[in-house]
Coordinates of C-alpha atoms in Angstrom, one line a residue:
Chain J
M27 CA 0.0 0.0 0.0
L28 CA 1.2 3.5 -0.7
T29 CA 1.3 5.7 2.2
Q30 CA -1.0 8.8 2.1
A31 CA 2.0 11.1 1.8
K32 CA 3.4 9.0 -1.0
E33 CA 0.2 8.8 -2.9
V34 CA -0.1 12.7 -2.6
E35 CA 3.4 13.0 -4.0
L36 CA 2.8 10.7 -6.8
R37 CA -0.3 12.3 -7.6
E38 CA 1.5 15.6 -8.0
F39 CA 4.2 14.0 -9.9
A40 CA 1.5 12.7 -12.4
R41 CA 0.0 16.1 -12.7
Q42 CA 3.4 17.6 -13.5
I43 CA 3.9 14.9 -16.1
R44 CA 0.5 15.8 -17.7
I45 CA 1.3 19.5 -17.6
H46 CA 4.7 19.2 -19.3
T47 CA 3.5 16.7 -21.8
I48 CA 0.6 19.0 -22.8
R49 CA 3.1 21.9 -23.0
Q50 CA 5.5 20.0 -25.3
I51 CA 2.8 19.0 -27.7
G52 CA 0.9 22.3 -27.4
L53 CA 4.0 24.2 -28.1
R54 CA 4.7 22.1 -31.3
G55 CA 1.0 22.4 -32.3
F56 CA 0.4 18.6 -32.8
G57 CA 1.1 15.2 -31.3
H58 CA 0.2 11.9 -29.8
I59 CA -1.6 13.3 -26.8
G60 CA -4.2 10.6 -26.1
G61 CA -1.7 7.7 -25.6
C62 CA 0.6 10.0 -23.4
M63 CA -2.1 10.9 -21.1
S64 CA -3.3 7.4 -20.6
I65 CA 0.1 6.3 -19.1
A66 CA 0.8 9.5 -17.2
D67 CA -0.2 7.9 -14.0
L68 CA 1.8 4.7 -14.5
L69 CA 4.9 6.8 -15.3
S70 CA 4.3 8.6 -11.9
V71 CA 4.4 5.3 -10.1
L72 CA 7.5 4.0 -12.1
Y73 CA 9.6 7.2 -12.0
G74 CA 8.3 8.4 -8.7
D75 CA 8.6 5.2 -6.8
Q76 CA 9.2 1.8 -8.3
L77 CA 11.7 2.1 -11.2
K78 CA 15.3 2.2 -10.0
H79 CA 17.1 4.9 -11.9
D80 CA 19.9 7.6 -11.4
P81 CA 19.3 10.7 -13.5
K82 CA 23.1 11.5 -13.2
D83 CA 24.0 8.0 -14.7
P84 CA 21.3 6.9 -17.1
Q85 CA 23.3 3.8 -18.1
W86 CA 23.7 2.7 -14.4
A87 CA 24.1 -1.0 -14.5
E88 CA 21.8 -1.4 -11.5
R89 CA 18.9 0.5 -13.0
D90 CA 15.6 -1.0 -13.9
W91 CA 14.7 -0.7 -17.7
L92 CA 11.6 0.7 -19.4
V93 CA 11.0 -0.4 -23.0
C94 CA 8.0 1.7 -24.2
S95 CA 6.9 -0.3 -27.1
K96 CA 4.2 2.3 -27.9
G97 CA 7.0 4.6 -28.9
H98 CA 4.7 7.4 -29.7
A99 CA 4.2 7.9 -26.0
G100 CA 7.7 9.5 -25.9
P101 CA 6.6 13.0 -24.8
A102 CA 5.1 11.7 -21.6
I103 CA 8.3 9.8 -20.7
Y104 CA 10.3 12.9 -21.7
A105 CA 8.2 14.9 -19.1
A106 CA 9.0 12.2 -16.4
L107 CA 12.6 12.2 -17.3
A108 CA 13.1 15.9 -17.3
L109 CA 11.3 16.2 -14.0
R110 CA 13.5 13.7 -12.5
G111 CA 16.5 15.6 -13.8
F112 CA 17.8 13.4 -16.6
F113 CA 18.1 16.5 -18.8
P114 CA 17.2 20.3 -18.5
M115 CA 13.6 21.1 -18.5
E116 CA 14.1 23.5 -21.4
W117 CA 14.7 20.5 -23.6
L118 CA 10.9 19.9 -23.5
E119 CA 10.3 22.9 -25.6
T120 CA 12.3 21.3 -28.5
L121 CA 9.9 18.3 -29.0
N122 CA 10.1 17.4 -32.7
Q123 CA 12.0 20.6 -33.6
P124 CA 14.9 20.1 -36.1
G125 CA 18.0 18.7 -34.3
T126 CA 16.1 17.9 -31.2
N127 CA 17.0 15.1 -28.8
L128 CA 13.2 14.5 -28.2
P129 CA 11.7 13.0 -31.3
S130 CA 8.1 12.0 -31.5
H131 CA 9.0 8.2 -30.9
C132 CA 11.5 7.1 -28.3
D133 CA 15.2 6.9 -29.4
R134 CA 17.8 5.6 -27.1
K135 CA 20.6 7.2 -29.1
K136 CA 19.2 10.6 -28.6
T137 CA 17.5 10.9 -25.2
P138 CA 19.3 10.4 -21.9
G139 CA 17.1 7.9 -19.9
I140 CA 15.3 6.2 -22.8
D141 CA 16.4 2.8 -22.7
M142 CA 15.1 1.6 -26.0
T143 CA 14.3 2.8 -29.4
T144 CA 10.7 2.0 -30.5
G145 CA 8.2 3.3 -33.0
S146 CA 7.2 0.6 -35.5
L147 CA 4.6 -1.0 -33.3
G148 CA 5.0 -4.5 -31.9
Q149 CA 8.7 -4.7 -31.5
G150 CA 9.3 -3.6 -28.0
L151 CA 8.3 -6.7 -26.0
S152 CA 10.8 -8.9 -27.9
I153 CA 13.6 -6.4 -27.1
A154 CA 12.5 -6.3 -23.5
C155 CA 12.6 -10.1 -23.4
G156 CA 16.2 -9.9 -24.6
V157 CA 17.2 -7.3 -22.0
A158 CA 15.4 -9.3 -19.3
Q159 CA 17.1 -12.6 -20.3
A160 CA 20.6 -11.0 -20.4
H161 CA 20.1 -9.7 -16.9
L162 CA 19.0 -13.2 -15.7
L163 CA 21.9 -14.8 -17.3
N164 CA 24.2 -12.3 -15.7
G165 CA 22.6 -13.1 -12.2
K166 CA 21.3 -9.5 -11.9
S167 CA 18.0 -8.6 -10.2
N168 CA 17.0 -5.6 -12.3
T169 CA 13.3 -5.4 -13.1
I170 CA 12.6 -4.9 -16.9
Y171 CA 9.3 -3.0 -17.6
C172 CA 7.6 -2.8 -20.9
I173 CA 4.6 -0.8 -22.0
M174 CA 2.4 -2.1 -24.9
G175 CA -0.6 -0.3 -26.3
D176 CA -3.8 -2.2 -26.7
G177 CA -4.1 -1.3 -30.5
E178 CA -0.4 -2.3 -30.7
S179 CA -1.3 -5.8 -29.4
Q180 CA -2.6 -6.6 -32.7
E181 CA 0.8 -6.9 -34.0
G182 CA 1.7 -10.6 -34.2
Q183 CA 5.3 -10.3 -32.9
N184 CA 4.0 -9.3 -29.5
W185 CA 2.5 -12.8 -29.2
E186 CA 5.8 -14.4 -30.4
A187 CA 7.3 -12.6 -27.5
V188 CA 4.6 -13.7 -25.1
I189 CA 5.4 -17.2 -25.8
Y190 CA 9.1 -16.7 -25.6
A191 CA 9.0 -14.8 -22.2
A192 CA 7.0 -17.6 -20.7
Q193 CA 9.2 -20.3 -22.1
Q194 CA 12.4 -18.6 -20.9
R195 CA 10.8 -18.0 -17.5
L196 CA 11.6 -14.3 -17.6
G197 CA 10.4 -13.6 -14.1
N198 CA 12.1 -10.1 -14.1
L199 CA 9.9 -9.0 -16.9
I200 CA 6.7 -6.9 -16.2
L201 CA 4.6 -5.9 -19.0
F202 CA 1.8 -3.2 -18.8
V203 CA -1.0 -3.3 -21.4
D204 CA -2.3 0.2 -21.8
D205 CA -6.0 -0.8 -22.5
N206 CA -7.2 2.6 -23.4
Q207 CA -9.6 1.0 -26.0
A208 CA -8.8 3.4 -28.9
Q209 CA -6.5 3.3 -31.8
I210 CA -5.9 5.7 -34.8
D211 CA -8.9 4.7 -36.9
G212 CA -11.5 3.9 -34.3
Y213 CA -12.1 1.8 -31.1
V214 CA -10.0 -1.2 -30.8
R215 CA -13.3 -3.4 -30.5
Q216 CA -14.3 -2.2 -33.9
I217 CA -11.1 -2.9 -35.5
G218 CA -9.4 -5.9 -34.0
Q219 CA -11.3 -7.0 -30.9
M220 CA -8.8 -8.4 -28.4
E221 CA -11.4 -9.8 -25.8
S222 CA -9.7 -10.4 -22.4
Y223 CA -6.1 -9.7 -22.1
A224 CA -6.0 -11.5 -18.7
D225 CA -7.3 -14.6 -20.2
K226 CA -4.8 -14.5 -23.0
F227 CA -1.8 -13.9 -20.8
R228 CA -3.0 -16.6 -18.3
S229 CA -3.3 -19.2 -21.1
F230 CA 0.3 -18.5 -22.0
H231 CA 1.3 -19.1 -18.3
W232 CA 2.0 -15.5 -17.4
D233 CA 1.2 -14.0 -14.1
V234 CA -1.7 -11.4 -14.6
A235 CA -3.3 -8.6 -12.8
D236 CA -6.0 -6.3 -13.9
V237 CA -6.1 -2.8 -12.4
D238 CA -7.4 0.7 -12.9
G239 CA -4.5 2.5 -14.7
H240 CA -5.3 5.8 -13.1
D241 CA -5.3 4.4 -9.5
L242 CA -1.8 5.0 -8.3
S243 CA -2.1 2.8 -5.2
A244 CA -3.5 -0.2 -7.2
M245 CA -0.8 0.1 -9.8
H246 CA 1.9 0.3 -7.0
D247 CA 0.5 -2.7 -5.3
A248 CA 0.2 -4.7 -8.6
I249 CA 3.9 -4.0 -9.4
L250 CA 5.0 -5.1 -5.9
R251 CA 3.0 -8.3 -6.3
A252 CA 4.5 -8.9 -9.8
K253 CA 8.0 -8.3 -8.5
S254 CA 7.4 -11.0 -5.8
I255 CA 6.5 -13.6 -8.2
T256 CA 9.5 -15.5 -9.7
G257 CA 10.0 -17.7 -12.6
V258 CA 7.2 -16.3 -14.8
P259 CA 6.7 -13.0 -16.5
S260 CA 4.0 -10.7 -15.4
A261 CA 1.3 -8.8 -17.2
I262 CA -0.6 -5.9 -15.6
V263 CA -3.5 -4.9 -17.7
L264 CA -4.1 -1.2 -17.2
H265 CA -7.7 -0.1 -17.8
T266 CA -7.2 3.5 -18.8
V267 CA -8.9 6.4 -20.6
K268 CA -7.1 7.8 -23.7
G269 CA -6.5 11.5 -23.1
Q270 CA -7.1 11.2 -19.3
G271 CA -6.6 14.5 -17.5
C272 CA -6.5 16.6 -20.7
T273 CA -9.6 18.6 -21.4
F274 CA -9.3 19.0 -25.1
A275 CA -8.1 15.4 -25.7
L276 CA -11.2 14.0 -23.8
R277 CA -13.6 15.7 -26.1
S278 CA -11.7 14.8 -29.3
W279 CA -10.5 11.6 -31.1
C280 CA -7.1 12.0 -29.6
H281 CA -4.6 9.5 -30.8
H282 CA -2.7 12.2 -32.7
M283 CA -4.2 15.7 -33.1
A284 CA -3.6 19.3 -33.7
V285 CA -3.4 21.3 -30.5
S286 CA -4.0 25.1 -30.5
K287 CA -2.6 27.6 -28.1
E288 CA -6.1 28.0 -26.7
D289 CA -6.5 24.2 -26.3
M290 CA -3.2 23.9 -24.5
E291 CA -3.9 26.8 -22.2
E292 CA -7.4 25.6 -21.3
A293 CA -5.9 22.1 -20.5
L294 CA -3.2 23.8 -18.3
R295 CA -5.7 25.9 -16.5
A296 CA -7.7 22.8 -15.6
L297 CA -4.6 20.9 -14.3
N298 CA -3.5 23.9 -12.4
A299 CA -6.9 24.5 -10.8
Chain B
M119 CA 48.8 -12.0 -41.9
G120 CA 46.4 -11.6 -44.9
Y121 CA 45.1 -14.0 -47.3
Q122 CA 46.8 -16.7 -49.5
T123 CA 45.0 -18.6 -52.2
V124 CA 45.4 -22.3 -52.8
E125 CA 47.3 -23.5 -55.8
K126 CA 44.5 -25.6 -57.2
I127 CA 40.9 -25.0 -56.3
V128 CA 38.9 -28.1 -55.2
M129 CA 35.7 -28.7 -53.2
E130 CA 36.0 -28.8 -49.5
S131 CA 35.2 -31.9 -47.9
A132 CA 33.1 -30.4 -45.1
G133 CA 30.2 -27.9 -45.3
L134 CA 30.5 -24.4 -44.0
S135 CA 27.9 -25.5 -41.5
E136 CA 30.6 -27.7 -39.8
T137 CA 33.0 -24.9 -39.9
Y138 CA 30.4 -22.7 -38.3
F139 CA 29.6 -25.1 -35.5
H140 CA 33.3 -25.8 -34.6
T141 CA 34.2 -22.1 -34.7
M142 CA 31.3 -21.0 -32.8
M143 CA 32.0 -23.7 -30.1
R144 CA 35.5 -22.3 -29.8
L145 CA 34.3 -18.6 -29.7
M146 CA 31.6 -19.4 -27.0
G147 CA 34.3 -21.1 -24.9
E148 CA 36.5 -18.0 -25.2
N149 CA 33.7 -15.6 -24.4
P150 CA 30.7 -16.5 -22.3
D151 CA 28.7 -13.5 -23.8
V152 CA 28.7 -15.0 -27.3
M153 CA 25.3 -16.5 -27.8
E154 CA 23.7 -18.6 -30.7
L155 CA 20.0 -17.9 -31.2
E156 CA 18.0 -20.2 -33.4
A157 CA 14.4 -20.1 -34.9
D158 CA 14.0 -23.8 -34.9
L159 CA 16.6 -24.4 -37.6
G160 CA 19.3 -25.2 -35.2
V161 CA 20.1 -28.7 -36.2
C162 CA 20.2 -27.5 -39.9
I163 CA 23.4 -25.5 -39.2
L164 CA 24.7 -27.1 -36.0
G165 CA 23.8 -30.6 -37.1
G166 CA 24.5 -33.3 -34.5
G167 CA 26.5 -30.6 -32.6
Y168 CA 23.4 -28.9 -31.4
K169 CA 23.1 -31.0 -28.4
E170 CA 26.7 -30.7 -27.6
M171 CA 26.6 -27.0 -27.9
E172 CA 23.5 -26.9 -25.6
E173 CA 25.1 -29.1 -23.1
T174 CA 28.5 -27.3 -23.2
Y175 CA 27.2 -23.9 -23.0
P176 CA 23.6 -24.1 -21.6
G177 CA 23.3 -20.3 -21.2
Q178 CA 24.5 -19.4 -24.6
L179 CA 22.3 -21.3 -27.1
F180 CA 18.6 -20.5 -27.2
N181 CA 16.0 -21.8 -29.6
C182 CA 13.4 -19.1 -29.9
G183 CA 11.0 -21.2 -31.8
I184 CA 9.6 -20.5 -35.2
Q185 CA 9.4 -16.7 -34.7
E186 CA 12.2 -14.9 -36.5
A187 CA 10.9 -11.3 -35.8
N188 CA 11.1 -12.0 -32.1
M189 CA 14.5 -13.7 -32.4
V190 CA 15.9 -10.6 -33.9
G191 CA 14.3 -8.4 -31.2
V192 CA 15.5 -10.5 -28.4
A193 CA 19.0 -10.4 -29.9
C194 CA 18.9 -6.6 -29.9
G195 CA 17.8 -6.6 -26.2
L196 CA 20.5 -9.0 -25.3
S197 CA 23.1 -6.9 -27.2
A198 CA 22.0 -3.7 -25.2
V199 CA 23.2 -5.4 -22.1
G200 CA 26.6 -6.5 -23.6
K201 CA 25.7 -9.9 -25.1
V202 CA 27.1 -10.9 -28.4
P203 CA 24.3 -12.6 -30.2
F204 CA 24.4 -14.5 -33.4
C205 CA 21.0 -15.2 -34.8
H206 CA 20.7 -18.0 -37.4
T207 CA 17.9 -18.9 -39.8
F208 CA 17.5 -19.4 -43.4
S209 CA 18.4 -16.2 -45.2
P210 CA 14.8 -15.3 -46.5
F211 CA 13.5 -15.7 -43.0
L212 CA 15.9 -13.0 -41.9
A213 CA 16.0 -10.5 -44.6
R214 CA 12.4 -10.8 -45.7
R215 CA 10.5 -11.9 -42.6
A216 CA 12.3 -9.9 -40.1
N217 CA 13.0 -7.0 -42.3
D218 CA 11.4 -4.3 -40.2
Q219 CA 12.9 -5.6 -37.0
I220 CA 16.5 -5.6 -38.6
F221 CA 15.9 -2.0 -39.6
I222 CA 14.2 -0.5 -36.4
S223 CA 15.2 -2.7 -33.5
A224 CA 18.7 -3.4 -34.8
C225 CA 20.1 -0.8 -37.2
Y226 CA 18.1 2.3 -36.1
A227 CA 18.5 1.5 -32.5
G228 CA 22.1 0.9 -32.7
A229 CA 22.1 -2.7 -31.6
N230 CA 25.3 -5.1 -32.1
I231 CA 24.0 -8.2 -33.5
R232 CA 25.0 -10.6 -36.2
L233 CA 22.5 -12.1 -38.6
V234 CA 23.4 -15.5 -40.1
G235 CA 21.3 -16.2 -43.1
S236 CA 22.0 -19.7 -44.5
D237 CA 21.4 -21.2 -47.8
P238 CA 21.3 -18.0 -49.9
G239 CA 20.0 -18.2 -53.5
V240 CA 20.4 -21.5 -55.3
M241 CA 21.9 -23.1 -52.2
A242 CA 18.3 -23.6 -51.0
A243 CA 18.0 -26.2 -53.7
F244 CA 15.4 -28.7 -52.9
N245 CA 13.5 -26.3 -50.5
G246 CA 12.6 -24.5 -53.7
G247 CA 11.4 -21.1 -54.6
T248 CA 9.8 -20.2 -51.2
H249 CA 13.1 -20.7 -49.5
M250 CA 15.4 -19.4 -52.3
P251 CA 16.3 -15.7 -51.7
F252 CA 17.7 -13.9 -54.6
E253 CA 16.5 -10.6 -53.0
D254 CA 17.9 -10.7 -49.5
V255 CA 20.9 -8.5 -50.1
A256 CA 18.5 -6.0 -51.9
A257 CA 16.2 -6.2 -49.0
V258 CA 18.6 -4.9 -46.5
R259 CA 21.4 -3.2 -48.3
A260 CA 19.9 0.3 -47.9
F261 CA 19.7 0.0 -44.2
P262 CA 22.3 2.6 -42.8
G263 CA 25.1 1.0 -40.8
L264 CA 24.5 -2.7 -41.9
T265 CA 27.4 -4.7 -43.2
I266 CA 26.9 -7.5 -45.6
V267 CA 29.5 -10.3 -45.9
E268 CA 29.3 -13.5 -48.0
P269 CA 32.0 -15.9 -47.0
T270 CA 33.7 -17.7 -49.9
D271 CA 35.1 -20.7 -48.1
S272 CA 35.8 -22.2 -44.7
A273 CA 39.0 -20.3 -44.2
M274 CA 37.2 -17.0 -44.7
L275 CA 34.3 -18.1 -42.6
V276 CA 36.5 -18.9 -39.6
N277 CA 38.2 -15.4 -39.8
L278 CA 34.8 -13.5 -40.3
L279 CA 33.4 -15.2 -37.3
E280 CA 36.4 -14.3 -35.2
Q281 CA 36.1 -10.7 -36.2
L282 CA 32.3 -10.6 -35.7
V283 CA 32.6 -11.4 -32.0
T284 CA 34.4 -8.1 -31.4
L285 CA 32.9 -5.8 -34.1
K286 CA 30.1 -3.4 -33.2
G287 CA 27.1 -3.0 -35.4
V288 CA 24.7 -5.0 -37.4
Y289 CA 26.2 -7.7 -39.6
Y290 CA 24.5 -9.9 -42.2
L291 CA 26.5 -13.0 -42.8
R292 CA 25.1 -14.6 -46.0
M293 CA 26.5 -18.2 -45.9
A294 CA 26.1 -21.5 -47.5
R295 CA 25.8 -24.6 -45.3
K296 CA 27.2 -27.0 -48.0
P297 CA 30.9 -27.5 -48.9
M298 CA 32.3 -24.7 -50.9
A299 CA 35.2 -24.6 -53.3
K300 CA 38.4 -23.9 -51.3
I301 CA 39.9 -20.7 -52.5
Y302 CA 42.1 -19.6 -49.5
Q303 CA 44.6 -21.3 -47.4
D304 CA 43.7 -22.0 -43.8
G305 CA 44.6 -19.2 -41.4
S306 CA 44.1 -16.5 -44.1
T307 CA 42.8 -13.3 -42.7
F308 CA 40.6 -10.8 -44.4
T309 CA 39.7 -7.2 -44.0
I310 CA 35.9 -6.5 -44.0
G311 CA 35.2 -3.8 -46.7
K312 CA 38.3 -4.8 -48.8
G313 CA 37.9 -7.1 -51.8
C314 CA 40.4 -9.7 -52.6
V315 CA 42.2 -9.9 -56.0
I316 CA 42.6 -13.6 -56.4
R317 CA 43.6 -13.6 -60.1
E318 CA 45.5 -10.9 -62.1
G319 CA 44.4 -9.9 -65.5
S320 CA 44.4 -6.8 -67.6
D321 CA 41.6 -7.2 -70.2
A322 CA 38.7 -7.1 -67.8
T323 CA 37.7 -7.6 -64.1
I324 CA 35.2 -10.3 -62.8
V325 CA 33.8 -9.2 -59.5
A326 CA 32.2 -12.2 -57.8
S327 CA 30.9 -13.2 -54.3
G328 CA 30.2 -16.4 -52.6
L329 CA 29.3 -19.4 -54.6
M330 CA 30.2 -17.5 -57.8
V331 CA 33.9 -16.9 -56.9
A332 CA 35.0 -20.3 -58.0
D333 CA 33.0 -20.0 -61.2
A334 CA 34.6 -16.6 -61.9
V335 CA 38.1 -18.3 -61.7
E336 CA 36.9 -21.0 -64.0
A337 CA 35.6 -18.5 -66.4
A338 CA 39.0 -16.7 -66.2
D339 CA 40.7 -20.0 -67.2
M340 CA 38.4 -20.5 -70.1
L341 CA 39.0 -16.9 -71.4
A342 CA 42.8 -17.3 -70.9
A343 CA 42.7 -20.2 -73.3
Q344 CA 41.1 -17.7 -75.7
G345 CA 43.7 -15.0 -75.1
L346 CA 41.5 -12.8 -72.9
H347 CA 43.2 -12.1 -69.4
A348 CA 40.5 -11.4 -66.8
R349 CA 41.2 -10.2 -63.2
V350 CA 39.1 -11.8 -60.5
V351 CA 38.0 -10.1 -57.5
D352 CA 36.3 -11.8 -54.5
M353 CA 34.0 -9.1 -53.3
F354 CA 33.1 -10.8 -50.1
T355 CA 32.0 -7.6 -48.4
I356 CA 28.9 -6.4 -50.4
K357 CA 28.4 -3.5 -48.1
P358 CA 30.2 -1.3 -47.6
I359 CA 31.7 -2.2 -51.1
D360 CA 35.3 -1.6 -51.8
G361 CA 34.9 1.4 -54.2
E362 CA 38.5 2.1 -54.2
L363 CA 39.5 -1.4 -55.5
L364 CA 36.5 -1.3 -58.0
T365 CA 37.7 2.1 -59.4
A366 CA 41.2 0.9 -59.7
C367 CA 40.1 -2.3 -61.5
A368 CA 37.9 -0.4 -63.9
R369 CA 40.7 2.1 -64.7
E370 CA 43.3 -0.8 -65.3
T371 CA 41.2 -3.2 -67.2
G372 CA 38.5 -1.0 -68.8
A373 CA 35.5 -3.6 -68.4
V374 CA 33.8 -5.2 -65.5
V375 CA 31.4 -8.2 -65.0
T376 CA 29.7 -9.0 -61.8
A377 CA 28.7 -12.5 -60.9
E378 CA 26.4 -13.1 -57.9
N379 CA 23.9 -15.8 -56.6
H380 CA 21.3 -13.1 -56.3
N381 CA 18.9 -11.0 -58.4
V382 CA 20.9 -8.6 -60.7
I383 CA 18.6 -6.0 -59.1
G384 CA 19.9 -4.6 -55.7
G385 CA 22.7 -6.9 -55.1
L386 CA 26.5 -7.0 -55.9
G387 CA 25.9 -5.9 -59.5
S388 CA 23.9 -3.0 -58.5
A389 CA 26.4 -2.0 -55.9
V390 CA 29.3 -2.1 -58.4
C391 CA 27.4 0.0 -60.9
E392 CA 26.6 2.5 -58.2
V393 CA 30.3 3.1 -57.6
L394 CA 31.5 3.0 -61.2
S395 CA 28.8 5.2 -62.6
S396 CA 30.3 8.0 -60.7
T397 CA 34.0 7.2 -60.5
C398 CA 34.9 5.3 -63.8
P399 CA 32.0 4.4 -66.0
V400 CA 33.4 1.5 -68.0
P401 CA 31.2 -1.2 -69.6
V402 CA 29.6 -3.4 -66.9
E403 CA 27.8 -6.7 -67.5
R404 CA 25.9 -8.3 -64.7
V405 CA 25.7 -12.1 -64.3
G406 CA 23.0 -13.1 -61.9
V407 CA 19.4 -14.1 -61.6
Q408 CA 17.3 -12.0 -64.1
D409 CA 14.6 -10.9 -61.9
R410 CA 12.8 -14.2 -61.4
F411 CA 11.8 -16.5 -58.7
G412 CA 13.6 -19.7 -57.7
E413 CA 12.4 -23.2 -58.1
V414 CA 13.1 -26.7 -56.9
G415 CA 16.1 -28.6 -58.1
P416 CA 19.8 -29.6 -57.6
I417 CA 22.2 -26.7 -57.4
D418 CA 23.9 -27.6 -60.7
Y419 CA 20.5 -27.6 -62.5
L420 CA 19.5 -24.3 -60.9
K421 CA 22.8 -22.6 -61.8
E422 CA 22.4 -23.8 -65.5
T423 CA 18.8 -22.7 -65.6
L424 CA 19.4 -19.3 -64.1
G425 CA 22.6 -18.6 -66.0
L426 CA 25.0 -18.8 -63.0
T427 CA 27.8 -20.7 -64.8
P428 CA 31.5 -20.1 -65.7
A429 CA 30.3 -20.1 -69.3
A430 CA 27.7 -17.4 -68.7
I431 CA 30.4 -15.3 -67.0
A432 CA 32.9 -15.9 -69.8
E433 CA 30.3 -14.7 -72.4
A434 CA 29.6 -11.7 -70.4
V435 CA 33.4 -10.7 -70.2
K436 CA 33.5 -10.9 -73.9
R437 CA 30.4 -8.6 -74.3
A438 CA 31.9 -6.2 -71.8
V439 CA 35.2 -6.2 -73.6
A440 CA 33.5 -5.7 -76.9
R441 CA 31.7 -2.6 -75.6
K442 CA 35.0 -1.0 -74.5

């Protein structure tokens, strides 16, 4: 259980992540706002509590890893990383500007703290499996986290990796499925109905939890539980709202959208209220 | 150091797969980070040695199952933590099936992995057209930072594998499993990115790779009997191609013929033309597969049917020389 004080701290961290994500995208005028907002609370729990990291040494050998397979959620991670001190806050104003270190999709060669390059959907979990396996082979106890989008789960490679992770008993791997129910062209149920993620992962012999992806305490507890389970990989299905906490995104189809100055200011006012 | 050719070219008694197995066993013993990843074709390249490798180095050989895309991704993750993975499957299942993973997860992300694609081109023989890649080089050659090497014989394979353990980047090793013609003396060393002049000549240059190197030498012998003296270059590194050597050969011999076990579109022949068109545009003839699919058959039949023969190379040299 999170203490009340820690929960307050993480709630504030999540608010800051949202503010700085909306600012990045708002200043640029367009971006993947919806899927950034849906994982903002998860990022707060990870970078505010559970994910071992050192902003002064992004390559620290003892760190936990985050492979964000839905690479278009980069801006939300950049906000978390900047707030934690991986790079100056001013960098956030360079999102998608020529020569930036903060491209729309995660790039480990450009951004301090980004552990893996992702963008062509469906590839992150395989890489996370390799990272997890290497740590196990080296006798290390680092936890390897991966975030997969629900639309992204339609890519077949994910399920190759699901088989592999179970077969290799990658107990240090924790996968979050961001079940925000929407993809670019419509609702996931209209395009490629996935039914129950929990049932799917269970059938592949994964440990599974289903939690509200905006409940900080529930996510915290689910991560602790997953860490305590050895010998099998864990999937934590996050039931989320695409665009959560962002006024203009919540009233729009928000996977990727144009964002006006007025939109940005309205959303920031609401978050600052 | 360097390479020395044999006096007389003969077929090797063992396949490159045997050389691969024995060399990898040694390299895995020397460096516990060296890993072999398979996509359920392990016995095809390791043979009876599969079990021996698994038992000797249990944390270094993994069968991913029939999932090439995942295998490449896993390798990229392993390499990010310092492991030295070699991923093997048949070459079409790497270059075609895992193409985007090779681009994004490996090349774009700056991974250090080695892709071992076996049975290129006609070497797929009785597996037929579905398994017979004449497009694998073309499919990955435009990926920035990717290196393509095609070992000619066992001596070269040993040396390339030794180098690949320490080199950083993404390497595509396009190799046969079957016995090859022995071109180089054992213990020869090679510089990746530098072609090997294995026969001197002044009338034309034959630039060949892999299976076609021995045929190029045979073609040079045929031409010599007719008074034409062809230089033969083993261009085992298809990317980055040795533009300096190609340009020198074009200047000195005035005509170039390429010979490859691949489509003439996008492979060695294309790479040679890309260089010479800007440095020394001499007549070039490309011997290779003329933009068609493969089919089932013995290698000799396929080579004859597809025009991958010493005679075809010799005829191409005559055409190139006539165009001077």
